[in-house]
Amino acid sequence: MTQDMRAALNALEEAGRITTVNGEVQVKYELPAVLSQMADRSAVIFRNVKGYSMAVIGNLVDRENFALACGIEKTLSASLKYIDDATNNPIKPTVEDEAPCREIVITDGIDIMKTLPVNTFFEKEAGPYISAGMIVAKDPETGKRNVSINRLLILDSDLMMIGMSPSHHLHQLLEKALKRGESLGVSISIGNHPAVLVASNAYLKLGDDEFEIAGGMFKEPLKLSPGVTVDAEAPAGSEIVIEAEFIPGELHEEGLVSEFHGLYVDYGKSPLLKVKGITHRKNPLYQTILPGRNHEHFIIGAMAIETTTFEHVRTAVPRVKHVYVTEGGMGRVHCVISLSNPKPGEGQKAAFAAFAHCNLIKRVIVVDDDIQIDDPEDVEWAVAARMRTERDIITIPGVRADRAEPLVKDDKITKTIMIALKESEALPKAEIPKTIREKVKNNWEHYQIK
Ligand SMILES: Cc1cc2nc3c(=O)[nH]c(=O)nc-3n(C[C@H](O)[C@H](O)[C@H](O)COP(=O)(O)O)c2cc1C
Ligand SMILES: [Mn+2]
């Protein structure tokens, strides 16, 4: 298979982007602590997890790992184009009965913690969380599939709490099921290809299937396997699939939980899931994602958000070149947009389009296309050299905010636009002649630099 985590790991291995941890680690706090202190962003394989035979994979997704796994260039332009093309050319998944993810099927004597090396991450959280679980559910009215990543708190051998924002589709599907007096089955797959993980976070309309975007990236249908005990498919190449059903009307008080801003929040009560089966591949690999303020958590969301934001901005301002969601802004709330030769006022239009598309975005910096927007220093240079504070900072108070926004007050937040575009009478850039710069670049060996 080329659509699974193993194919991605092979590509990373070839590129020297895998770090192996052979020393024993505990699943509670220790494994996350090792992962959080890695020197680089190579994927990590923990081979010796105390009490478990399964190896654990961490740091699977960063921008470079994504490019290697998908066979594209390691540039923002390349990944933006790759995901954007997929969004514009979605491919429907196919369902096949023979699937690696069902090689082993457990329906009796289910015990999540005995089977899976689930991590406990942060000191004040209530317990172990599955953090890389990709949830598939079907709309009880239309039968249309929805995919998202949600945290799952393990409460008992076959009982979990699922955290989900009321604004997300999964929440809406559950409400529909409850209104009809039905339960809702879900598949939770763990250990997926980076393209599938990014697709799962795409900002689509209710009813649009995120797996079609994964198919668009693979240029072929994503292969799915039907559920054994529930009516919800999972990617056939997933390492592990948990099948579960919502327990209608039952909620659990979660306590403190980390959000992407790295702070604890208290979201109150959330729904419960009863596990009906666990299936997995032979010799499965368990995937974990460091939640909270950690790069993998940011990047999966950021790559998904910036692509659909790009499309929306392009509708408003066809001269948009790139959109980038920054890591300093937690992969969610700060966005940089570059425009090619914008007309006066188009910077504001671009920012409004970004705000309208993604409620989490609260600050947009608009720059010209000579700025490399994924380079924070270059963006800061544009702010320092081109933005007139008294004219170019625009604040929009009182906008209804996402509940995950760290500064939300009375459900509202102030949005900020910073226009860092050059003026027509701007001082010219001091540059070495372009012909000479390019000649030097193309003849780099000539200089015998050691
Ligand atoms: C690692 C990771 C963990 C996430 N955890 C949650 C979560 O616990 N609750 C939630 O509502 N969204 C979570 N998200 C965000 C959703 O998966 C994402 O917004 C998704 O696009 C929602 O899709 P939907 O509207 O189709 O349901 C997480 C994202 C990532 C990358
Ligand atoms: Mn959705």
Short mmCIF file of C-alpha atoms and ligand atoms in Angstrom, two decimals:
data_model
loop_
_atom_site.label_atom_id
_atom_site.label_comp_id
_atom_site.label_asym_id
_atom_site.label_seq_id
_atom_site.Cartn_x
_atom_site.Cartn_y
_atom_site.Cartn_z
CA MET A 1 0.00 0.00 0.00
CA THR A 2 1.15 3.55 -0.65
CA GLN A 3 -1.59 5.27 1.32
CA ASP A 4 -0.63 4.12 4.79
CA MET A 5 1.65 5.27 7.58
CA ARG A 6 4.13 2.51 6.75
CA ALA A 7 4.65 3.94 3.24
CA ALA A 8 5.22 7.38 4.80
CA LEU A 9 7.71 5.92 7.27
CA ASN A 10 9.58 4.19 4.43
CA ALA A 11 9.92 7.52 2.61
CA LEU A 12 11.15 9.17 5.81
CA GLU A 13 13.59 6.34 6.49
CA GLU A 14 15.11 6.75 3.01
CA ALA A 15 15.57 10.44 3.66
CA GLY A 16 17.17 9.86 7.06
CA ARG A 17 14.18 11.45 8.84
CA ILE A 18 13.56 8.78 11.47
CA THR A 19 14.94 8.77 14.99
CA THR A 20 14.82 5.50 16.92
CA VAL A 21 14.46 5.39 20.68
CA ASN A 22 15.61 2.00 21.98
CA GLY A 23 15.67 2.78 25.70
CA GLU A 24 12.61 1.82 27.74
CA VAL A 25 9.94 4.50 28.23
CA GLN A 26 6.73 4.62 30.23
CA VAL A 27 3.56 5.68 28.40
CA LYS A 28 2.66 8.07 31.22
CA TYR A 29 4.53 11.40 30.91
CA GLU A 30 7.91 9.84 30.01
CA LEU A 31 7.30 9.08 26.32
CA PRO A 32 5.75 12.55 25.77
CA ALA A 33 8.71 14.13 27.62
CA VAL A 34 11.22 12.37 25.35
CA LEU A 35 9.23 13.32 22.25
CA SER A 36 9.01 16.96 23.30
CA GLN A 37 12.79 17.22 23.72
CA MET A 38 13.86 15.83 20.35
CA ALA A 39 16.54 17.90 18.63
CA ASP A 40 14.77 17.96 15.28
CA ARG A 41 11.46 17.08 13.65
CA SER A 42 12.30 13.66 12.33
CA ALA A 43 9.62 11.06 12.97
CA VAL A 44 10.38 9.10 16.12
CA ILE A 45 9.91 5.40 16.71
CA PHE A 46 9.83 4.17 20.31
CA ARG A 47 10.73 0.49 20.19
CA ASN A 48 10.69 -0.28 23.90
CA VAL A 49 7.49 0.89 25.57
CA LYS A 50 7.12 -0.54 29.06
CA GLY A 51 4.31 -3.08 29.28
CA TYR A 52 3.57 -3.14 25.53
CA SER A 53 4.88 -5.01 22.52
CA MET A 54 3.66 -2.29 20.14
CA ALA A 55 6.10 0.36 18.95
CA VAL A 56 4.94 3.98 19.15
CA ILE A 57 5.38 6.56 16.38
CA GLY A 58 5.58 10.26 17.22
CA ASN A 59 6.31 13.47 15.26
CA LEU A 60 5.00 11.94 12.05
CA VAL A 61 3.83 15.20 10.51
CA ASP A 62 5.84 18.33 10.01
CA ARG A 63 6.07 20.29 6.78
CA GLU A 64 9.24 18.52 5.65
CA ASN A 65 7.96 15.06 6.63
CA PHE A 66 4.72 15.80 4.78
CA ALA A 67 6.62 16.74 1.62
CA LEU A 68 8.79 13.60 1.80
CA ALA A 69 5.81 11.32 2.46
CA CYS A 70 3.84 12.86 -0.42
CA GLY A 71 6.79 13.03 -2.83
CA ILE A 72 6.62 16.79 -3.36
CA GLU A 73 9.13 19.63 -3.07
CA LYS A 74 9.77 20.97 0.44
CA THR A 75 8.39 24.44 -0.24
CA LEU A 76 5.25 26.25 0.83
CA SER A 77 4.29 26.77 -2.84
CA ALA A 78 4.52 23.04 -3.51
CA SER A 79 2.46 21.89 -0.52
CA LEU A 80 -0.12 24.64 -0.97
CA LYS A 81 -0.53 23.68 -4.63
CA TYR A 82 -0.63 19.96 -3.81
CA ILE A 83 -3.40 20.28 -1.20
CA ASP A 84 -5.22 22.96 -3.21
CA ASP A 85 -5.27 20.75 -6.33
CA ALA A 86 -6.65 17.92 -4.19
CA THR A 87 -9.36 20.19 -2.77
CA ASN A 88 -10.37 21.21 -6.31
CA ASN A 89 -10.15 17.65 -7.68
CA PRO A 90 -11.51 15.42 -4.91
CA ILE A 91 -11.63 11.66 -5.55
CA LYS A 92 -14.25 9.45 -3.91
CA PRO A 93 -12.93 6.65 -1.70
CA THR A 94 -13.64 2.98 -2.38
CA VAL A 95 -14.71 0.39 0.18
CA GLU A 96 -13.05 -3.03 0.14
CA ASP A 97 -13.64 -5.98 2.42
CA GLU A 98 -10.07 -7.26 2.56
CA ALA A 99 -8.16 -4.72 4.59
CA PRO A 100 -4.91 -4.82 6.56
CA CYS A 101 -6.52 -2.84 9.40
CA ARG A 102 -8.83 -5.82 10.12
CA GLU A 103 -6.14 -8.50 10.18
CA ILE A 104 -6.76 -8.94 13.90
CA VAL A 105 -10.29 -8.43 15.28
CA ILE A 106 -11.05 -8.15 19.01
CA THR A 107 -14.68 -8.02 20.06
CA ASP A 108 -14.55 -9.93 23.35
CA GLY A 109 -12.79 -8.89 26.54
CA ILE A 110 -12.00 -5.40 25.22
CA ASP A 111 -9.44 -3.51 27.30
CA ILE A 112 -8.13 -0.36 25.66
CA MET A 113 -5.20 0.25 27.99
CA LYS A 114 -4.12 -3.38 27.86
CA THR A 115 -4.09 -3.36 24.06
CA LEU A 116 -2.86 0.16 23.28
CA PRO A 117 0.03 2.21 24.73
CA VAL A 118 -2.07 5.32 25.29
CA ASN A 119 -0.14 8.30 26.69
CA THR A 120 -0.85 10.54 29.63
CA PHE A 121 0.56 13.93 28.60
CA PHE A 122 0.08 16.83 30.98
CA GLU A 123 0.18 17.00 34.75
CA LYS A 124 -3.34 18.30 35.40
CA GLU A 125 -5.19 16.34 32.76
CA ALA A 126 -7.60 13.65 33.90
CA GLY A 127 -5.87 10.62 32.38
CA PRO A 128 -4.57 8.98 29.21
CA TYR A 129 -5.66 10.44 25.87
CA ILE A 130 -5.64 8.90 22.40
CA SER A 131 -4.39 11.95 20.48
CA ALA A 132 -4.04 10.72 16.87
CA GLY A 133 -7.48 9.12 16.58
CA MET A 134 -9.22 9.97 13.33
CA ILE A 135 -12.98 9.77 13.75
CA VAL A 136 -15.33 8.71 10.95
CA ALA A 137 -19.08 9.11 11.41
CA LYS A 138 -22.00 9.14 9.02
CA ASP A 139 -24.77 11.72 8.89
CA PRO A 140 -27.88 9.88 10.12
CA GLU A 141 -30.04 11.88 7.67
CA THR A 142 -27.96 11.75 4.49
CA GLY A 143 -25.51 8.89 5.10
CA LYS A 144 -22.65 11.25 4.14
CA ARG A 145 -19.31 10.61 5.80
CA ASN A 146 -17.43 13.04 8.06
CA VAL A 147 -13.83 12.83 9.24
CA SER A 148 -12.06 14.70 12.04
CA ILE A 149 -9.41 14.24 14.73
CA ASN A 150 -10.70 14.37 18.31
CA ARG A 151 -9.12 13.69 21.65
CA LEU A 152 -10.32 10.61 23.49
CA LEU A 153 -9.97 10.30 27.24
CA ILE A 154 -9.79 6.69 28.44
CA LEU A 155 -12.16 6.20 31.37
CA ASP A 156 -12.50 2.42 31.60
CA SER A 157 -11.63 -0.77 29.73
CA ASP A 158 -14.24 -0.03 27.05
CA LEU A 159 -15.31 3.54 27.84
CA MET A 160 -13.98 6.85 26.52
CA MET A 161 -14.94 10.51 26.55
CA ILE A 162 -14.66 12.39 23.27
CA GLY A 163 -13.84 16.10 23.12
CA MET A 164 -15.58 17.96 20.32
CA SER A 165 -16.27 21.59 19.62
CA PRO A 166 -19.97 22.44 19.19
CA SER A 167 -19.06 24.18 15.92
CA HIS A 168 -17.66 21.01 14.34
CA HIS A 169 -19.52 18.64 12.06
CA LEU A 170 -19.16 15.60 14.31
CA HIS A 171 -21.10 17.47 17.00
CA GLN A 172 -23.83 18.30 14.49
CA LEU A 173 -24.07 14.64 13.42
CA LEU A 174 -24.44 13.53 17.03
CA GLU A 175 -27.22 16.10 17.61
CA LYS A 176 -29.06 14.80 14.54
CA ALA A 177 -28.78 11.21 15.77
CA LEU A 178 -30.00 12.15 19.25
CA LYS A 179 -32.99 14.02 17.80
CA ARG A 180 -33.93 10.89 15.88
CA GLY A 181 -33.59 8.82 19.04
CA GLU A 182 -30.70 6.90 17.51
CA SER A 183 -27.18 6.25 18.60
CA LEU A 184 -24.22 7.09 16.36
CA GLY A 185 -21.44 4.66 15.52
CA VAL A 186 -17.91 5.83 14.83
CA SER A 187 -14.63 4.33 13.71
CA ILE A 188 -11.49 5.72 15.29
CA SER A 189 -8.40 4.95 13.26
CA ILE A 190 -4.90 5.37 14.60
CA GLY A 191 -1.71 5.32 12.53
CA ASN A 192 -2.43 7.08 9.23
CA HIS A 193 -0.55 8.67 6.34
CA PRO A 194 0.21 12.42 6.77
CA ALA A 195 -1.94 13.24 3.71
CA VAL A 196 -4.93 11.52 5.33
CA LEU A 197 -4.34 13.33 8.64
CA VAL A 198 -4.14 16.75 6.95
CA ALA A 199 -7.23 15.96 4.84
CA SER A 200 -9.15 15.04 7.99
CA ASN A 201 -8.70 18.63 9.19
CA ALA A 202 -9.87 20.28 5.96
CA TYR A 203 -12.44 23.04 6.45
CA LEU A 204 -15.24 21.70 4.29
CA LYS A 205 -19.01 22.08 4.26
CA LEU A 206 -21.17 19.66 6.23
CA GLY A 207 -21.77 16.74 3.88
CA ASP A 208 -18.42 16.99 2.11
CA ASP A 209 -16.23 13.96 2.74
CA GLU A 210 -12.71 14.78 3.93
CA PHE A 211 -11.48 11.42 2.55
CA GLU A 212 -12.13 12.73 -0.97
CA ILE A 213 -9.40 15.32 -0.36
CA ALA A 214 -7.03 12.54 0.72
CA GLY A 215 -7.90 10.76 -2.56
CA GLY A 216 -7.17 14.00 -4.42
CA MET A 217 -3.72 14.09 -2.83
CA PHE A 218 -3.00 10.44 -3.64
CA LYS A 219 -4.46 10.89 -7.16
CA GLU A 220 -6.41 7.68 -6.58
CA PRO A 221 -9.30 6.68 -4.32
CA LEU A 222 -8.46 6.24 -0.65
CA LYS A 223 -9.17 2.61 0.15
CA LEU A 224 -11.54 2.11 3.08
CA SER A 225 -12.57 -0.90 5.09
CA PRO A 226 -16.14 -1.29 6.37
CA GLY A 227 -16.75 -1.44 10.12
CA VAL A 228 -17.11 -4.83 11.77
CA THR A 229 -19.52 -3.71 14.51
CA VAL A 230 -20.50 -0.17 13.38
CA ASP A 231 -21.59 1.55 10.17
CA ALA A 232 -18.45 3.64 9.76
CA GLU A 233 -15.48 2.95 7.51
CA ALA A 234 -11.79 3.46 8.24
CA PRO A 235 -8.76 3.76 5.95
CA ALA A 236 -7.85 0.18 5.02
CA GLY A 237 -4.18 0.77 5.80
CA SER A 238 -4.70 2.24 9.30
CA GLU A 239 -2.64 0.52 11.94
CA ILE A 240 -5.44 0.27 14.51
CA VAL A 241 -9.20 0.89 14.40
CA ILE A 242 -11.41 1.28 17.45
CA GLU A 243 -15.12 0.91 16.77
CA ALA A 244 -17.46 2.62 19.18
CA GLU A 245 -20.92 4.03 19.70
CA PHE A 246 -22.05 7.20 21.47
CA ILE A 247 -23.97 6.51 24.65
CA PRO A 248 -27.07 8.68 24.09
CA GLY A 249 -27.47 11.46 26.63
CA GLU A 250 -24.52 10.51 28.83
CA LEU A 251 -21.85 13.09 29.48
CA HIS A 252 -18.63 13.15 31.47
CA GLU A 253 -17.03 16.10 33.30
CA GLU A 254 -13.58 16.21 31.71
CA GLY A 255 -11.69 18.52 34.05
CA LEU A 256 -8.70 20.45 32.76
CA VAL A 257 -7.42 19.71 29.28
CA SER A 258 -4.65 21.27 27.18
CA GLU A 259 -5.59 23.27 24.08
CA PHE A 260 -3.40 24.19 21.11
CA HIS A 261 -2.32 27.40 22.86
CA GLY A 262 -0.60 25.29 25.50
CA LEU A 263 -2.90 26.42 28.31
CA TYR A 264 -5.34 24.35 30.33
CA VAL A 265 -9.02 24.92 29.66
CA ASP A 266 -12.16 23.53 31.24
CA TYR A 267 -14.78 22.72 28.63
CA GLY A 268 -17.12 21.03 31.10
CA LYS A 269 -19.01 17.91 30.07
CA SER A 270 -18.49 15.89 26.91
CA PRO A 271 -20.09 12.78 25.33
CA LEU A 272 -19.16 9.18 26.08
CA LEU A 273 -18.29 6.39 23.68
CA LYS A 274 -18.71 2.69 24.36
CA VAL A 275 -16.11 0.58 22.54
CA LYS A 276 -17.51 -2.37 20.58
CA GLY A 277 -14.41 -3.66 18.90
CA ILE A 278 -10.72 -3.08 18.29
CA THR A 279 -9.11 -4.24 15.07
CA HIS A 280 -5.51 -3.89 13.96
CA ARG A 281 -2.82 -4.89 11.51
CA LYS A 282 -0.29 -7.56 12.35
CA ASN A 283 2.54 -5.97 14.37
CA PRO A 284 0.68 -2.67 14.59
CA LEU A 285 2.33 0.66 15.24
CA TYR A 286 0.56 3.02 17.65
CA GLN A 287 0.63 6.70 16.65
CA THR A 288 0.70 9.49 19.19
CA ILE A 289 0.57 13.25 18.60
CA LEU A 290 1.86 15.57 21.30
CA PRO A 291 -1.20 17.71 22.01
CA GLY A 292 -1.16 21.22 23.43
CA ARG A 293 1.45 23.67 22.17
CA ASN A 294 3.42 21.29 19.98
CA HIS A 295 4.39 21.55 16.34
CA GLU A 296 2.68 18.41 15.02
CA HIS A 297 -0.64 19.48 16.53
CA PHE A 298 -0.19 22.92 14.89
CA ILE A 299 0.92 21.75 11.48
CA ILE A 300 -1.85 19.27 10.71
CA GLY A 301 -4.39 22.05 11.33
CA ALA A 302 -2.29 24.81 9.73
CA MET A 303 -1.74 23.01 6.42
CA ALA A 304 -5.46 22.25 6.17
CA ILE A 305 -6.60 25.76 7.17
CA GLU A 306 -4.22 27.69 4.92
CA THR A 307 -5.25 25.76 1.82
CA THR A 308 -8.98 26.42 2.03
CA THR A 309 -8.30 29.96 3.25
CA PHE A 310 -6.20 30.45 0.10
CA GLU A 311 -9.17 29.41 -2.02
CA HIS A 312 -11.50 31.83 -0.22
CA VAL A 313 -9.06 34.71 -0.41
CA ARG A 314 -8.59 34.01 -4.11
CA THR A 315 -12.32 34.47 -4.69
CA ALA A 316 -12.08 37.93 -3.11
CA VAL A 317 -8.62 38.87 -4.41
CA PRO A 318 -7.44 36.88 -7.44
CA ARG A 319 -3.94 38.35 -7.00
CA VAL A 320 -3.29 36.27 -3.88
CA LYS A 321 -0.02 34.37 -4.10
CA HIS A 322 0.31 32.43 -0.85
CA VAL A 323 -1.40 31.95 2.50
CA TYR A 324 0.55 30.75 5.51
CA VAL A 325 -0.68 29.93 9.01
CA THR A 326 2.19 30.46 11.42
CA GLU A 327 3.51 28.24 14.21
CA GLY A 328 3.93 31.21 16.56
CA GLY A 329 0.20 31.65 16.06
CA MET A 330 -0.36 28.04 17.14
CA GLY A 331 -1.11 26.86 13.62
CA ARG A 332 -4.55 28.41 14.01
CA VAL A 333 -4.86 32.10 14.85
CA HIS A 334 -2.19 34.05 12.91
CA CYS A 335 -2.14 34.08 9.17
CA VAL A 336 0.09 35.77 6.58
CA ILE A 337 -1.19 36.48 3.08
CA SER A 338 0.95 37.58 0.15
CA LEU A 339 -0.49 39.47 -2.81
CA SER A 340 1.01 40.18 -6.25
CA ASN A 341 0.79 43.87 -7.19
CA PRO A 342 -2.32 44.52 -5.11
CA LYS A 343 -4.61 47.43 -5.88
CA PRO A 344 -5.30 49.84 -3.01
CA GLY A 345 -7.62 48.25 -0.43
CA GLU A 346 -7.17 44.68 -1.63
CA GLY A 347 -5.13 43.84 1.48
CA GLN A 348 -8.19 44.52 3.62
CA LYS A 349 -10.42 42.47 1.30
CA ALA A 350 -8.01 39.53 1.55
CA ALA A 351 -8.01 39.72 5.34
CA PHE A 352 -11.82 39.89 5.51
CA ALA A 353 -12.05 36.79 3.32
CA ALA A 354 -9.66 34.92 5.64
CA PHE A 355 -11.65 35.94 8.74
CA ALA A 356 -14.91 34.96 7.07
CA HIS A 357 -13.59 31.53 6.14
CA CYS A 358 -11.88 30.51 9.35
CA ASN A 359 -13.24 31.75 12.64
CA LEU A 360 -10.03 30.82 14.48
CA ILE A 361 -7.93 33.34 12.52
CA LYS A 362 -7.67 36.52 14.55
CA ARG A 363 -4.69 38.32 13.01
CA VAL A 364 -3.80 38.67 9.36
CA ILE A 365 -0.62 40.27 8.07
CA VAL A 366 -0.77 41.15 4.38
CA VAL A 367 2.53 41.44 2.49
CA ASP A 368 3.76 41.74 -1.09
CA ASP A 369 4.86 38.68 -3.04
CA ASP A 370 8.56 39.52 -2.70
CA ILE A 371 8.24 38.43 0.95
CA GLN A 372 8.77 34.80 1.81
CA ILE A 373 5.77 34.40 4.05
CA ASP A 374 6.92 31.23 5.83
CA ASP A 375 10.05 33.09 6.97
CA PRO A 376 9.10 34.99 10.16
CA GLU A 377 12.10 37.33 9.75
CA ASP A 378 11.11 38.33 6.24
CA VAL A 379 7.54 39.00 7.39
CA GLU A 380 8.83 41.05 10.32
CA TRP A 381 10.98 42.99 7.86
CA ALA A 382 7.87 43.84 5.83
CA VAL A 383 6.14 45.02 9.01
CA ALA A 384 9.19 47.08 9.98
CA ALA A 385 9.85 48.54 6.52
CA ARG A 386 6.41 48.90 4.98
CA MET A 387 3.70 49.19 7.61
CA ARG A 388 2.65 52.65 8.81
CA THR A 389 1.13 51.90 12.18
CA GLU A 390 -1.24 54.87 12.28
CA ARG A 391 -2.72 53.87 8.94
CA ASP A 392 -2.12 50.17 8.50
CA ILE A 393 -3.27 48.49 11.70
CA ILE A 394 -6.99 47.92 11.64
CA THR A 395 -8.81 46.39 14.60
CA ILE A 396 -12.28 44.92 14.48
CA PRO A 397 -13.69 44.48 17.99
CA GLY A 398 -16.58 42.36 19.19
CA VAL A 399 -16.33 39.44 16.74
CA ARG A 400 -17.79 36.18 17.94
CA ALA A 401 -14.88 33.85 18.68
CA ASP A 402 -14.18 30.15 18.62
CA ARG A 403 -14.31 28.70 22.14
CA ALA A 404 -10.70 27.53 21.73
CA GLU A 405 -9.40 31.09 21.27
CA PRO A 406 -7.14 31.77 24.29
CA LEU A 407 -8.27 35.39 24.83
CA VAL A 408 -11.99 34.89 24.30
CA LYS A 409 -14.09 37.14 26.54
CA ASP A 410 -17.90 37.19 26.58
CA ASP A 411 -17.63 34.89 23.54
CA LYS A 412 -15.92 37.66 21.61
CA ILE A 413 -12.48 38.65 20.35
CA THR A 414 -10.92 41.61 18.53
CA LYS A 415 -9.51 40.79 15.10
CA THR A 416 -6.45 42.60 13.76
CA ILE A 417 -5.33 43.34 10.21
CA MET A 418 -1.79 44.54 9.59
CA ILE A 419 -1.19 45.83 6.07
CA ALA A 420 2.55 45.61 5.39
CA LEU A 421 2.39 46.38 1.66
CA LYS A 422 4.82 48.70 -0.07
CA GLU A 423 3.62 52.11 -1.15
CA SER A 424 3.90 53.17 -4.78
CA GLU A 425 6.52 55.73 -3.78
CA ALA A 426 8.42 53.21 -1.57
CA LEU A 427 12.19 53.42 -1.46
CA PRO A 428 13.67 50.93 -3.93
CA LYS A 429 15.26 47.72 -2.60
CA ALA A 430 19.07 47.68 -2.69
CA GLU A 431 20.01 44.56 -4.64
CA ILE A 432 22.99 43.00 -6.41
CA PRO A 433 22.12 42.74 -10.13
CA LYS A 434 19.76 39.80 -10.65
CA THR A 435 21.74 38.38 -13.60
CA ILE A 436 24.86 38.13 -11.47
CA ARG A 437 23.00 36.64 -8.47
CA GLU A 438 21.55 33.92 -10.69
CA LYS A 439 24.84 33.23 -12.42
CA VAL A 440 26.48 32.76 -9.01
CA LYS A 441 23.68 30.49 -7.84
CA ASN A 442 23.96 28.32 -10.94
CA ASN A 443 27.76 28.06 -10.66
CA TRP A 444 27.99 27.48 -6.91
CA GLU A 445 30.61 24.68 -7.25
CA HIS A 446 32.98 27.12 -8.92
CA TYR A 447 33.57 28.80 -5.56
CA GLN A 448 34.75 25.57 -3.91
CA ILE A 449 33.10 26.50 -0.63
CA LYS A 450 34.03 24.11 2.15
C1 LIG B 1 -4.00 16.55 16.82
C2 LIG B 1 -5.34 17.18 16.73
C3 LIG B 1 -6.26 17.05 17.76
C4 LIG B 1 -7.52 17.62 17.69
N1 LIG B 1 -8.39 17.46 18.72
C5 LIG B 1 -9.62 18.00 18.65
C6 LIG B 1 -10.55 17.81 19.74
O1 LIG B 1 -10.24 17.18 20.73
N2 LIG B 1 -11.78 18.37 19.61
C7 LIG B 1 -12.15 19.09 18.51
O2 LIG B 1 -13.27 19.58 18.47
N3 LIG B 1 -11.30 19.29 17.48
C8 LIG B 1 -10.04 18.75 17.52
N4 LIG B 1 -9.17 18.94 16.48
C9 LIG B 1 -9.59 19.74 15.32
C10 LIG B 1 -10.52 19.02 14.37
O3 LIG B 1 -10.07 17.72 14.07
C11 LIG B 1 -10.66 19.80 13.06
O4 LIG B 1 -11.07 21.11 13.32
C12 LIG B 1 -11.60 19.17 12.06
O5 LIG B 1 -11.44 19.83 10.82
C13 LIG B 1 -13.06 19.22 12.47
O6 LIG B 1 -13.78 18.58 11.45
P1 LIG B 1 -15.38 18.54 11.33
O7 LIG B 1 -15.91 19.94 11.39
O8 LIG B 1 -15.57 17.89 10.01
O9 LIG B 1 -15.95 17.71 12.46
C14 LIG B 1 -7.89 18.37 16.54
C15 LIG B 1 -6.97 18.52 15.51
C16 LIG B 1 -5.71 17.94 15.58
C17 LIG B 1 -4.74 18.12 14.45
MN MN B 2 -16.46 17.85 8.12
#
